Tab-separated table of C-alpha atoms in Angstrom:
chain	number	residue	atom	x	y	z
A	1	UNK	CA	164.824	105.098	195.194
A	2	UNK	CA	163.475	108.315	196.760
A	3	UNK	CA	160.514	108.913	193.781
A	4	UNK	CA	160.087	104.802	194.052
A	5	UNK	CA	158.693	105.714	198.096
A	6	UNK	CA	156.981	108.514	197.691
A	7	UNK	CA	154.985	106.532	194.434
A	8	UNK	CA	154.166	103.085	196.943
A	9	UNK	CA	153.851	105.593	199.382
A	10	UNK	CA	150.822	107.497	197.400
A	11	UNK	CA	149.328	104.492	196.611
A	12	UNK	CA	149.255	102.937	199.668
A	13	UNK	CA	146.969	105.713	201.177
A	14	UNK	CA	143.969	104.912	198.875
A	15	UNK	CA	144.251	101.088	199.570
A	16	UNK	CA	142.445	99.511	202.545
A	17	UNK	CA	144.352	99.207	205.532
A	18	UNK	CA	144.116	95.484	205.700
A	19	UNK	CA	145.691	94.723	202.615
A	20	UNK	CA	148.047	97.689	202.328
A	21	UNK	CA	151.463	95.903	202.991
A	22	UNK	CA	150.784	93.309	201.117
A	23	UNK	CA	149.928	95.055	197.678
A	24	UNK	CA	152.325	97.498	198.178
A	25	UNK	CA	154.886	94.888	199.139
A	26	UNK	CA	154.147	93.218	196.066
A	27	UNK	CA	154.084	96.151	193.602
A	28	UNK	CA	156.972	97.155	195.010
A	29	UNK	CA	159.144	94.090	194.294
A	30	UNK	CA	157.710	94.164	190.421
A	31	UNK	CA	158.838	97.972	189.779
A	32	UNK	CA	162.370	97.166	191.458
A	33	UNK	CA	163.263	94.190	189.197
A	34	UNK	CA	161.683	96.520	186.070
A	35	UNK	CA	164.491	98.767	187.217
A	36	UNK	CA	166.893	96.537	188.469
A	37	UNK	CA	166.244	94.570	184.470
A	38	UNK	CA	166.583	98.357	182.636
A	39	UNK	CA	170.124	98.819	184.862
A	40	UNK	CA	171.353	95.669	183.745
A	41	UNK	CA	170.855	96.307	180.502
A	42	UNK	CA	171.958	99.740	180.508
A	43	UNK	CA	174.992	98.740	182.383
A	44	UNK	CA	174.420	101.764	185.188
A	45	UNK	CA	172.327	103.276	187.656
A	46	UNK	CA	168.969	104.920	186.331
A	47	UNK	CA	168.478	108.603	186.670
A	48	UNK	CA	165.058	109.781	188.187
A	49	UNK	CA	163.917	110.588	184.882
A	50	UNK	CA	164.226	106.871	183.880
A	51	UNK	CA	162.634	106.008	186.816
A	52	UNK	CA	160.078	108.842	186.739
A	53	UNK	CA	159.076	107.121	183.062
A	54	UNK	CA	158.646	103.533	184.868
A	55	UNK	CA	156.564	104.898	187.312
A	56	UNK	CA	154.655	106.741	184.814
A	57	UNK	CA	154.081	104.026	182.949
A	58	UNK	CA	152.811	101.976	186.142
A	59	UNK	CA	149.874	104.812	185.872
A	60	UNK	CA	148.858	107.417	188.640
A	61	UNK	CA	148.418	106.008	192.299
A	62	UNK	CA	144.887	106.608	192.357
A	63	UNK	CA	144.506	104.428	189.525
A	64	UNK	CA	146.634	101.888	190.433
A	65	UNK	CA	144.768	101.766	193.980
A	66	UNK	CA	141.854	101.753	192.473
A	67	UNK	CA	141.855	98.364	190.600
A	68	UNK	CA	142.368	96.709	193.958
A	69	UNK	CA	139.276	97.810	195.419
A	70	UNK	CA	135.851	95.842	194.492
A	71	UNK	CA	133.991	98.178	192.374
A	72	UNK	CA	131.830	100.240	194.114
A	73	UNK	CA	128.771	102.468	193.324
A	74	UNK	CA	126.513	104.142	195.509
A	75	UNK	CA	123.811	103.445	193.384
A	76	UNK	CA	123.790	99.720	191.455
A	77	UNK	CA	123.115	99.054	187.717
A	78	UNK	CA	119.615	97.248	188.828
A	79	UNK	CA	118.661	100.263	191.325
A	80	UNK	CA	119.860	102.854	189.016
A	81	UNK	CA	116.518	102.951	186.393
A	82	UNK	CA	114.165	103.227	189.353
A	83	UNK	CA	116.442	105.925	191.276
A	84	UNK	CA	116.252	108.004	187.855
A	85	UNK	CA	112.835	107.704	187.452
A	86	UNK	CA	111.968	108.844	191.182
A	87	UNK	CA	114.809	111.615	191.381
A	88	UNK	CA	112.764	113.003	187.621
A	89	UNK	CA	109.191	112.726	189.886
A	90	UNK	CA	110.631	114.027	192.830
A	91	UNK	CA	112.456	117.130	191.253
A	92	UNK	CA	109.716	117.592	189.058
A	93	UNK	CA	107.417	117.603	191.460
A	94	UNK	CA	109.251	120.275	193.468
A	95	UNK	CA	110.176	122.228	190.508
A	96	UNK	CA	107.247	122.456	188.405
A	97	UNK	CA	104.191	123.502	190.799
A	98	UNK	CA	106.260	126.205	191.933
A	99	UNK	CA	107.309	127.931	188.494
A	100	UNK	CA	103.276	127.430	187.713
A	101	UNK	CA	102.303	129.051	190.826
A	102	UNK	CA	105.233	131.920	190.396
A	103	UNK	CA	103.850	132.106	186.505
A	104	UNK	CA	100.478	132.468	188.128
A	105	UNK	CA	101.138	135.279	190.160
A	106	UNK	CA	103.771	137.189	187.573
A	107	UNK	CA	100.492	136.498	185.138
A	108	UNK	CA	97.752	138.395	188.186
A	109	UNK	CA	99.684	140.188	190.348
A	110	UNK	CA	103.463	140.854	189.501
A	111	UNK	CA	103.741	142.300	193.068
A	112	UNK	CA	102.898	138.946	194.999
A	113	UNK	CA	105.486	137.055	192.916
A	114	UNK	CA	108.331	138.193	194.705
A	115	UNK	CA	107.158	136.834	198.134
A	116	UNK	CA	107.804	133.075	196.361
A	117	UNK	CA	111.544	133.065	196.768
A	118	UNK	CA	112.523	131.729	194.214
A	119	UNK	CA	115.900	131.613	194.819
A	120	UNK	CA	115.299	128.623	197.538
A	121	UNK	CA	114.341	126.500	194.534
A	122	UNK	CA	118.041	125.313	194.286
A	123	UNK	CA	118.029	124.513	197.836
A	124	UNK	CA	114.869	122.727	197.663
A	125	UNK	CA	116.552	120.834	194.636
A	126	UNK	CA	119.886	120.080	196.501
A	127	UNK	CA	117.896	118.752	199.470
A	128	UNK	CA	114.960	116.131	197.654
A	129	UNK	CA	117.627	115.150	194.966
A	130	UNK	CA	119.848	114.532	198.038
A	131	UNK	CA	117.546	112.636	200.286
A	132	UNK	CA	116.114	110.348	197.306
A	133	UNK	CA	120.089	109.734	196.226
A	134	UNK	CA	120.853	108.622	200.266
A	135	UNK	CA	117.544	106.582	200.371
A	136	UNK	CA	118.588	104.522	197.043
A	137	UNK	CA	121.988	104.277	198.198
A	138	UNK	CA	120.638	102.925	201.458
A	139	UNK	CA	117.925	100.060	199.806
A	140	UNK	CA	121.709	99.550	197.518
A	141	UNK	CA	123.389	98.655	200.703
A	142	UNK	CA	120.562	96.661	202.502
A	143	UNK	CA	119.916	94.490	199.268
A	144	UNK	CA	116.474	95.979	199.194
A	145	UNK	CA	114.391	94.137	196.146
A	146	UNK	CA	112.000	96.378	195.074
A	147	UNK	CA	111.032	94.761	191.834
A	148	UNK	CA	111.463	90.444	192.030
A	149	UNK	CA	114.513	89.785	189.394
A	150	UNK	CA	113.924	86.203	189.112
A	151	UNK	CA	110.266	84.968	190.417
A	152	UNK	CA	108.594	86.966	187.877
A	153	UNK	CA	106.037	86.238	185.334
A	154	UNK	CA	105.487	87.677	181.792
A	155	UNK	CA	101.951	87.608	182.144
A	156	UNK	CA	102.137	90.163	184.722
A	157	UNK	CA	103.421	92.799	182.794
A	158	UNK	CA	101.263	95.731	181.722
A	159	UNK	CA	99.422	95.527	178.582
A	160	UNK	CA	100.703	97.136	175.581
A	161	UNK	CA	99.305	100.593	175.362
A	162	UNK	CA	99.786	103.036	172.743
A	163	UNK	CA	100.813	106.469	174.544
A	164	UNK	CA	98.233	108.285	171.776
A	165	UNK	CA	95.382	105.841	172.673
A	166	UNK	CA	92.339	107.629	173.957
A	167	UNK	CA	90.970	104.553	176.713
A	168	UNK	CA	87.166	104.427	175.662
A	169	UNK	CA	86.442	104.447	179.633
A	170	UNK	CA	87.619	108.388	179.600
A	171	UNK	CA	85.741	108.605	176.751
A	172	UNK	CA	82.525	107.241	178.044
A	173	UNK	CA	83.070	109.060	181.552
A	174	UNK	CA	83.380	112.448	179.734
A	175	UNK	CA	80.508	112.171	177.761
A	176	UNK	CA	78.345	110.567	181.055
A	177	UNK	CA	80.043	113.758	182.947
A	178	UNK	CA	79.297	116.075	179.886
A	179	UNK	CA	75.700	115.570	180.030
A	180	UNK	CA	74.994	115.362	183.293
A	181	UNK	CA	77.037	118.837	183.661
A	182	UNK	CA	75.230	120.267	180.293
A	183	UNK	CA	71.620	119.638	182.256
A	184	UNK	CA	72.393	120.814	185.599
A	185	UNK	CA	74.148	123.885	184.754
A	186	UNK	CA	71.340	124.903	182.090
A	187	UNK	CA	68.869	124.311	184.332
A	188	UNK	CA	70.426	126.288	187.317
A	189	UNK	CA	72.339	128.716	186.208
A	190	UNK	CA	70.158	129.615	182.835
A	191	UNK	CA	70.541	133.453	182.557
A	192	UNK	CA	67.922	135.423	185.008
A	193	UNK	CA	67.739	138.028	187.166
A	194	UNK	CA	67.558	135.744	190.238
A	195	UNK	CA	69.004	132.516	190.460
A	196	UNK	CA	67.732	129.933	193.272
A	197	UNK	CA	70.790	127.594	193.844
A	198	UNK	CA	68.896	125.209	195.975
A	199	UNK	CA	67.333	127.801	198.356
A	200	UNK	CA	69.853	130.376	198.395
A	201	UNK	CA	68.353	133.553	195.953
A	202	UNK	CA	71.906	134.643	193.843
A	203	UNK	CA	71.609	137.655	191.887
A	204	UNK	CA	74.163	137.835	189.120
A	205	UNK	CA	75.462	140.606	187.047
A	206	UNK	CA	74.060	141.288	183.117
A	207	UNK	CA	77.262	139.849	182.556
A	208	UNK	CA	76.643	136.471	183.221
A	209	UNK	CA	74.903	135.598	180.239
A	210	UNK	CA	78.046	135.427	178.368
A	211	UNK	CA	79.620	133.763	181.113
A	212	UNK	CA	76.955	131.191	180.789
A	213	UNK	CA	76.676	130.902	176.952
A	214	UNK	CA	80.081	130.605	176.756
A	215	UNK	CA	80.129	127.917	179.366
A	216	UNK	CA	77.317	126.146	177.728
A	217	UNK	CA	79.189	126.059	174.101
A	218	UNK	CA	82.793	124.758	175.702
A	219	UNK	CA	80.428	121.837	177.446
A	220	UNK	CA	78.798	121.040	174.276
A	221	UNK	CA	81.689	121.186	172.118
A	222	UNK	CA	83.883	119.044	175.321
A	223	UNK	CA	80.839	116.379	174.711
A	224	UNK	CA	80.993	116.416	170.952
A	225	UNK	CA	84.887	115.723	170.875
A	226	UNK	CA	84.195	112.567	173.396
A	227	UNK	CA	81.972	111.115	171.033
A	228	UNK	CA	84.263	111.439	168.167
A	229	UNK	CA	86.953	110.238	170.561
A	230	UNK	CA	84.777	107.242	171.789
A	231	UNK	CA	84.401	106.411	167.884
A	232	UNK	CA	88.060	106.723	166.982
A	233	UNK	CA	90.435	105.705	169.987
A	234	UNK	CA	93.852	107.590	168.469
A	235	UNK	CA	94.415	111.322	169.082
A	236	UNK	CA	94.681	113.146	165.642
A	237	UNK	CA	96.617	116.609	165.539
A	238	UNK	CA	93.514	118.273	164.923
A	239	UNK	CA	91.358	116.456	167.558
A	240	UNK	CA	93.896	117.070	169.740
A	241	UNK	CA	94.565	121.252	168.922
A	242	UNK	CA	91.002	121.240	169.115
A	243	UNK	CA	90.835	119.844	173.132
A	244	UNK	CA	93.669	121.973	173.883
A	245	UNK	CA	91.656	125.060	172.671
A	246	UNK	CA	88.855	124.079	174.317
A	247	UNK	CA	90.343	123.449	177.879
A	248	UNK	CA	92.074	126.740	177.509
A	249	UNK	CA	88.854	128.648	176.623
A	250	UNK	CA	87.076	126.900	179.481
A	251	UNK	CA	89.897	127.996	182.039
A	252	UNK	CA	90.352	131.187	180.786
A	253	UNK	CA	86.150	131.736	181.089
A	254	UNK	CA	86.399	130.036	184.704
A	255	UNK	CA	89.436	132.504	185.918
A	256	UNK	CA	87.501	135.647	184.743
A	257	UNK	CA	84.316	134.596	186.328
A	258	UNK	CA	85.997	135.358	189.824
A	259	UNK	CA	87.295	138.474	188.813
A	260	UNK	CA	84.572	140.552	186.873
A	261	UNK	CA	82.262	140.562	190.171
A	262	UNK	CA	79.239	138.755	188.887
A	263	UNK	CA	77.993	138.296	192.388
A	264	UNK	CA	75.612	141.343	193.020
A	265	UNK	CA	74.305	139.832	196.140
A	266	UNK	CA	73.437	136.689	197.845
A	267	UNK	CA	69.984	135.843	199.604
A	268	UNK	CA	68.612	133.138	202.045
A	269	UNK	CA	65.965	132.697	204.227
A	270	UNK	CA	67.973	132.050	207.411
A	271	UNK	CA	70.396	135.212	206.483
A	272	UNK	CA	69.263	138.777	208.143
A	273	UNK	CA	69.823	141.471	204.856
A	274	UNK	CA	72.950	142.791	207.005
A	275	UNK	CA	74.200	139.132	206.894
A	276	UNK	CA	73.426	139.066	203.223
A	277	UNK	CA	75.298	142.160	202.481
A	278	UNK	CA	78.289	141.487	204.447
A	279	UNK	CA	78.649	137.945	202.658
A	280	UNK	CA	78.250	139.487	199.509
A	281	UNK	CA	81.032	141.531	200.318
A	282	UNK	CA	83.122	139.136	201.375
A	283	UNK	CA	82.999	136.787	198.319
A	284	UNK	CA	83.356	139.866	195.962
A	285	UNK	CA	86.314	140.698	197.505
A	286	UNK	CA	87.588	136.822	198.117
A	287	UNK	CA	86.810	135.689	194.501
A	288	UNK	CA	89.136	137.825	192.812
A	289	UNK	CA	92.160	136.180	194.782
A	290	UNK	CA	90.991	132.899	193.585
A	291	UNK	CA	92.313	134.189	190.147
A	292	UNK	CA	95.980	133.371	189.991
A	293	UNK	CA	95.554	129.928	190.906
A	294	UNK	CA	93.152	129.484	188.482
A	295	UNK	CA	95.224	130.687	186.012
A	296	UNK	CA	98.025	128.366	187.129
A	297	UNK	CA	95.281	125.687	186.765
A	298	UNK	CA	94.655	126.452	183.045
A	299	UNK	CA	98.409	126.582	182.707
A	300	UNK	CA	98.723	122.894	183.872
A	301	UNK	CA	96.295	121.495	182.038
A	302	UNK	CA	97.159	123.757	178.822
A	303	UNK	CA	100.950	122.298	179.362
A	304	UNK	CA	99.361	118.772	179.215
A	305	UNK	CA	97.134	119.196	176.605
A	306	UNK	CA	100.086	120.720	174.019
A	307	UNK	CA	102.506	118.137	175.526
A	308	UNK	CA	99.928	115.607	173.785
A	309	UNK	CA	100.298	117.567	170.342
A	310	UNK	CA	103.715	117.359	170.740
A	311	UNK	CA	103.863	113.421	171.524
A	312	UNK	CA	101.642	113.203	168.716
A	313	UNK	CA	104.486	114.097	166.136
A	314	UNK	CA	106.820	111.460	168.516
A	315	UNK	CA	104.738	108.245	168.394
A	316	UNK	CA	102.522	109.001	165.042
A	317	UNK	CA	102.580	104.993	164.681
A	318	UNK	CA	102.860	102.120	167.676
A	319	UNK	CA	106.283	100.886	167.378
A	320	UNK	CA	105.042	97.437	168.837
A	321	UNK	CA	101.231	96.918	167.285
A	322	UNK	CA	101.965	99.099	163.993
A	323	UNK	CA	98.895	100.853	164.672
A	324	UNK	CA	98.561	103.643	162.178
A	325	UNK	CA	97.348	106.787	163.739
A	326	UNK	CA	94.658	108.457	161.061
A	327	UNK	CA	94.126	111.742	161.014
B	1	UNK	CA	136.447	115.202	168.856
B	2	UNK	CA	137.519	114.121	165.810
B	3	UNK	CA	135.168	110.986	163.982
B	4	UNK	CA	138.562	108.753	163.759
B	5	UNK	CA	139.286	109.676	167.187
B	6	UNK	CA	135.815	108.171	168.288
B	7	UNK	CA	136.073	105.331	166.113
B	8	UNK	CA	139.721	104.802	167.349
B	9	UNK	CA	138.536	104.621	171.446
B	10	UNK	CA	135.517	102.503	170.393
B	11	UNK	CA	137.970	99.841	168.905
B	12	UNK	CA	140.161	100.362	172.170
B	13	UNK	CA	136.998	100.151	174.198
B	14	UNK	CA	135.966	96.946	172.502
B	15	UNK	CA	139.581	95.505	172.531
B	16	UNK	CA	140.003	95.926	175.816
B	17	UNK	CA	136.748	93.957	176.408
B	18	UNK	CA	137.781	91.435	174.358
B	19	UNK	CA	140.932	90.770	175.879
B	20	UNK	CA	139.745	91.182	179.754
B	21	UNK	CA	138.153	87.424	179.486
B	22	UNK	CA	141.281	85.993	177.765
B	23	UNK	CA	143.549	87.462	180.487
B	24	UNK	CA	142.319	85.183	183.581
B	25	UNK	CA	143.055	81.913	180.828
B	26	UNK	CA	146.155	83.057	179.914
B	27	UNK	CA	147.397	83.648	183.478
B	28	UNK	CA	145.914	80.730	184.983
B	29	UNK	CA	147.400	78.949	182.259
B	30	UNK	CA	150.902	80.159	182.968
B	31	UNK	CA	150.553	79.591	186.925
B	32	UNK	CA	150.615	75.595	185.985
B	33	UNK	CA	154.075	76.158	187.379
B	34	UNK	CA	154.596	78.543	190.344
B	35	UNK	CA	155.719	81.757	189.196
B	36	UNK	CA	156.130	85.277	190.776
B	37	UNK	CA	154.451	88.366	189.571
B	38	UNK	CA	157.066	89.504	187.550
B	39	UNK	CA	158.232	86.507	185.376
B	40	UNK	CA	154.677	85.848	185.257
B	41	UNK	CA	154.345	89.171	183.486
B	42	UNK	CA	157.444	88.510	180.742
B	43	UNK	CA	156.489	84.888	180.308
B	44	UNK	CA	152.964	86.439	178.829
B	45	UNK	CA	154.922	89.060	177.359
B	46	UNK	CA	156.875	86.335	175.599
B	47	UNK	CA	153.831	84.975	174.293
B	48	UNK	CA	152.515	88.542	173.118
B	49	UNK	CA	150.099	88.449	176.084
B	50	UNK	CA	151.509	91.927	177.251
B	51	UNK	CA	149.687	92.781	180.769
B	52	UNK	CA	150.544	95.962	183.006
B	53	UNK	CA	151.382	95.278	186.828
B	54	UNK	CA	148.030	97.361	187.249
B	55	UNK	CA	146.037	95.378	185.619
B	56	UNK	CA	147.870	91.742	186.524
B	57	UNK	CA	148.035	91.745	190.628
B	58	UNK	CA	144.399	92.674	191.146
B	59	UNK	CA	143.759	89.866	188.811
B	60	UNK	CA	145.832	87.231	190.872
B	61	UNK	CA	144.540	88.938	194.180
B	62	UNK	CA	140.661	87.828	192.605
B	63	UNK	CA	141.816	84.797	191.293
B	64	UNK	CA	143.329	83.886	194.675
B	65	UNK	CA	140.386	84.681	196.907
B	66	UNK	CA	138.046	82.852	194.348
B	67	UNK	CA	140.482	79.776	195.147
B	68	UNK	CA	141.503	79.381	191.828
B	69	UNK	CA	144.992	79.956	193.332
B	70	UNK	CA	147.632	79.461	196.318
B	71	UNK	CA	150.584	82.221	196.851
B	72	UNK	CA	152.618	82.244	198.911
B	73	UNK	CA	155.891	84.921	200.271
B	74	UNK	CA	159.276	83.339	200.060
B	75	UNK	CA	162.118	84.972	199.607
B	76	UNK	CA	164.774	84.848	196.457
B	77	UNK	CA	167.578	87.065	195.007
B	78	UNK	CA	167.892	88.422	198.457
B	79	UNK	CA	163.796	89.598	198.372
B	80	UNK	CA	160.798	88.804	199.383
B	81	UNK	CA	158.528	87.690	196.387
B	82	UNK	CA	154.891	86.553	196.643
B	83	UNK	CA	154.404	83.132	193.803
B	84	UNK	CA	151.406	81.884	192.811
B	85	UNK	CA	150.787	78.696	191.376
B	86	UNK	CA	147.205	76.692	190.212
B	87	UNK	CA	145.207	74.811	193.523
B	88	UNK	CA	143.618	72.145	193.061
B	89	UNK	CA	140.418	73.926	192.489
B	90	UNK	CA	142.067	75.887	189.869
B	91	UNK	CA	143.542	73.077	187.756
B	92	UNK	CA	139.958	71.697	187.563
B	93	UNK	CA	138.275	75.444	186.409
B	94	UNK	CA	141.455	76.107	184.129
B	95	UNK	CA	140.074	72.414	182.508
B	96	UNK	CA	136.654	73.348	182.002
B	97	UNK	CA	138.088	77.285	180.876
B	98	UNK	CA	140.158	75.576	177.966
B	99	UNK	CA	137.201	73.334	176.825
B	100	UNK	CA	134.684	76.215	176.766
B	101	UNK	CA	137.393	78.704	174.851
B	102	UNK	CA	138.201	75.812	172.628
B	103	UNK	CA	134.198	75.900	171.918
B	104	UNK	CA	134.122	79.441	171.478
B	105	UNK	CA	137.145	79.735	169.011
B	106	UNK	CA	135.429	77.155	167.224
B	107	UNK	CA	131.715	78.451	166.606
B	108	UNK	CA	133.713	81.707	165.915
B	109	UNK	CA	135.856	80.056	163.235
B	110	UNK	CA	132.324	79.296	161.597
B	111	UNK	CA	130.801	82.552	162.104
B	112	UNK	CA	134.019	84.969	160.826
């Protein structure tokens, strides 16, 4: 009966103390009359092997212990969509900005990208994806409701919305924004050798002009695409290539503005010429930093913008109002 | 893995749902008269209602704390053996149980 022991034995240290006699008490007295029924009918003792396939046949003592415990899970079946969702945010949200910003500075200055660390992104990883896991597994145990399972109301749902819709209020805000930017920037910034930015005299390099122009055309064209977009409310591959290629001509004009020094100097009426000069300095040489970051800027909203194409060729028709998507 | 190999644990998957429900019946069924675990377990087997010990005393333990059933330790053949038999409570659920299968088999008649 020795391997009979050491098998209650083994189970009894995963069950809970308060029942522990009683199941294994109970167990027990089932696998002796198995064996006691297979002697009988063998007409002798069993050898360990015969007992060794009884036991085996009972299953492993984990297993056994485990179908007397309630089930348990640290997270529940109702929690469990809403902890995924947050641990995707969370570890997105520490993953992603950083690989931008690291991109940024491989992209402007190779030499600055080691001072990221990136090796402490699996550390950072461990320790949201940990905290978010305890915090669920806390609301689990407290009964927490985050979302009301039974008072709720259908009429409170979100409306049904079409993940290539264009909503005509962006539409209508970027064309309001479009002109408003088109006339003040024209009328400021229009191509001279002295530019008076509300008081302050800015001189700017020859080489604005094509800084300007080219500012001037992605505006237009930015303005043009939201009033096709106000007219037809579904992206279309091309519509949607073309806003992609337009945000990353915009960035790409924007980073290079703060390193091709356009600023020769800066005037005002309150600044000495010493003043003048040393702040002119100072922005030529601050500018230029500015440039990784806006690089990882235009990476961000290039990543959106072909994520769009991409969900274009997912969703090309609304799977609840049949919409047809035209191109 | 193999397709008949999937195929084969989704039918073992699904039989083993099927059954789980028709285990509690069968064994509150049985426990009209007090049994102990054991002949519980061959008087299902008899009926080619085969249960493992694994499966059947955390069954009895639920059905027990639910109050479907009364056990009790007494002691026969020279050892200690826990029997169960139906309460009160459990006589009345193993009613309403048999009318509801009885409903079941008989919409599923139809259906098949």
């Amino acid at each position: 009966m020795d391997l009979l022991d050491r098998y209650l034995q083994a189970v009894s240290f995963w069950l809970p103390k308060r029942q522990k006699d009683d199941i294994v008490a109970e167990l027990s007295e089932d696998l002796r009359s198995q064996m006691e029924e297979k002697e009988t009918s063998l007409g002798r003792k069993l050898t360990d092997s015969e007992v060794e396939g009884i036991l085996k046949g009972c299953g492993s003592p984990l297993a056994v212990a485990a179908r007397y415990l309630p089930q348990q899970s640290l997270i529940g079946p109702t929690l469990f969509p809403l902890y995924r969702f947050v641990l995707g945010v969370v570890l997105a949200g520490c993953v992603i900005p950083r690989c931008l910003i690291w991109l940024g500075f491989l992209i402007a200055n190779p030499s600055h990208a080691s001072y990221l660390h990136m090796e402490n992104l699996w550390s950072t990883v461990v320790f949201f994806g940990f905290y978010t896991t305890l915090a669920f597994a806390i609301f689990e145990r407290s009964g927490v409701q985050f979302v009301n399972l039974v008072d709720w109301n259908p009429r409170s749902l979100p409306p049904v919305r079409h993940p290539n819709r264009i909503p005509r209020a962006n539409s209508l805000g970027e064309i309001a924004f479009g002109l408003i930017f088109i006339a003040w920037f024209a009328g400021l910034f229009y191509p001279q050798p002295v530019i008076d930015l509300y008081g302050v005299k800015i001189t700017l390099a020859p080489v604005w002009s094509y800084f300007f122009y080219g500012f001037l055309l992605q505006a237009s064209a930015n303005f043009l695409l939201a009033c096709v977009n106000l007219a037809k409310a579904y992206w279309t591959r091309q519509r949607a290539t073309i806003r992609l290629l337009l945000d990353a001509a915009g960035g790409v004009l924007f980073s290079f503005v703060f390193r091709s020094h356009v600023l020769v100097s800066v005037n005002a009426a309150s600044l000495t010429p010493e003043k003048s000069a040393a702040l002119t300095t100072w922005l030529n040489t601050w500018m230029p930093s500015l440039f990784p970051w806006c690089i990882v800027v235009v990476l961000i909203i290039v990543a959106v913008d072909g994520y769009r194409i991409m969900r274009l060729g997912k969703y090309p028709m609304s799977p609840v109002l049949g919409v047809q998507v035209g191109a | 893995m193999s397709l008949s190999t999937t195929n084969n644990d989704v039918f073992e998957n699904l039989r083993q749902e099927l059954r789980r429900g028709c285990l509690s019946l069968a064994v509150l069924s049985q426990l009209r008269t007090e049994r102990y675990g054991y002949t519980l377990r061959k008087a299902l087997a008899a009926q080619g209602m085969d249960i493992d010990e694994g499966t059947l005393y955390p069954l009895l333990r639920r059905l027990e704390t639910q109050g479907l059933l009364s056990s009790e330790w007494r002691e026969e053949d020279k050892r200690n053996k826990r029997f169960y038999r139906l309460s009160p409570e459990g006589t009345q659920t193993l009613q309403q149980l048999v009318a509801e299968w009885k409903g079941i088999h008989a919409s599923l008649e139809g259906i098949l």
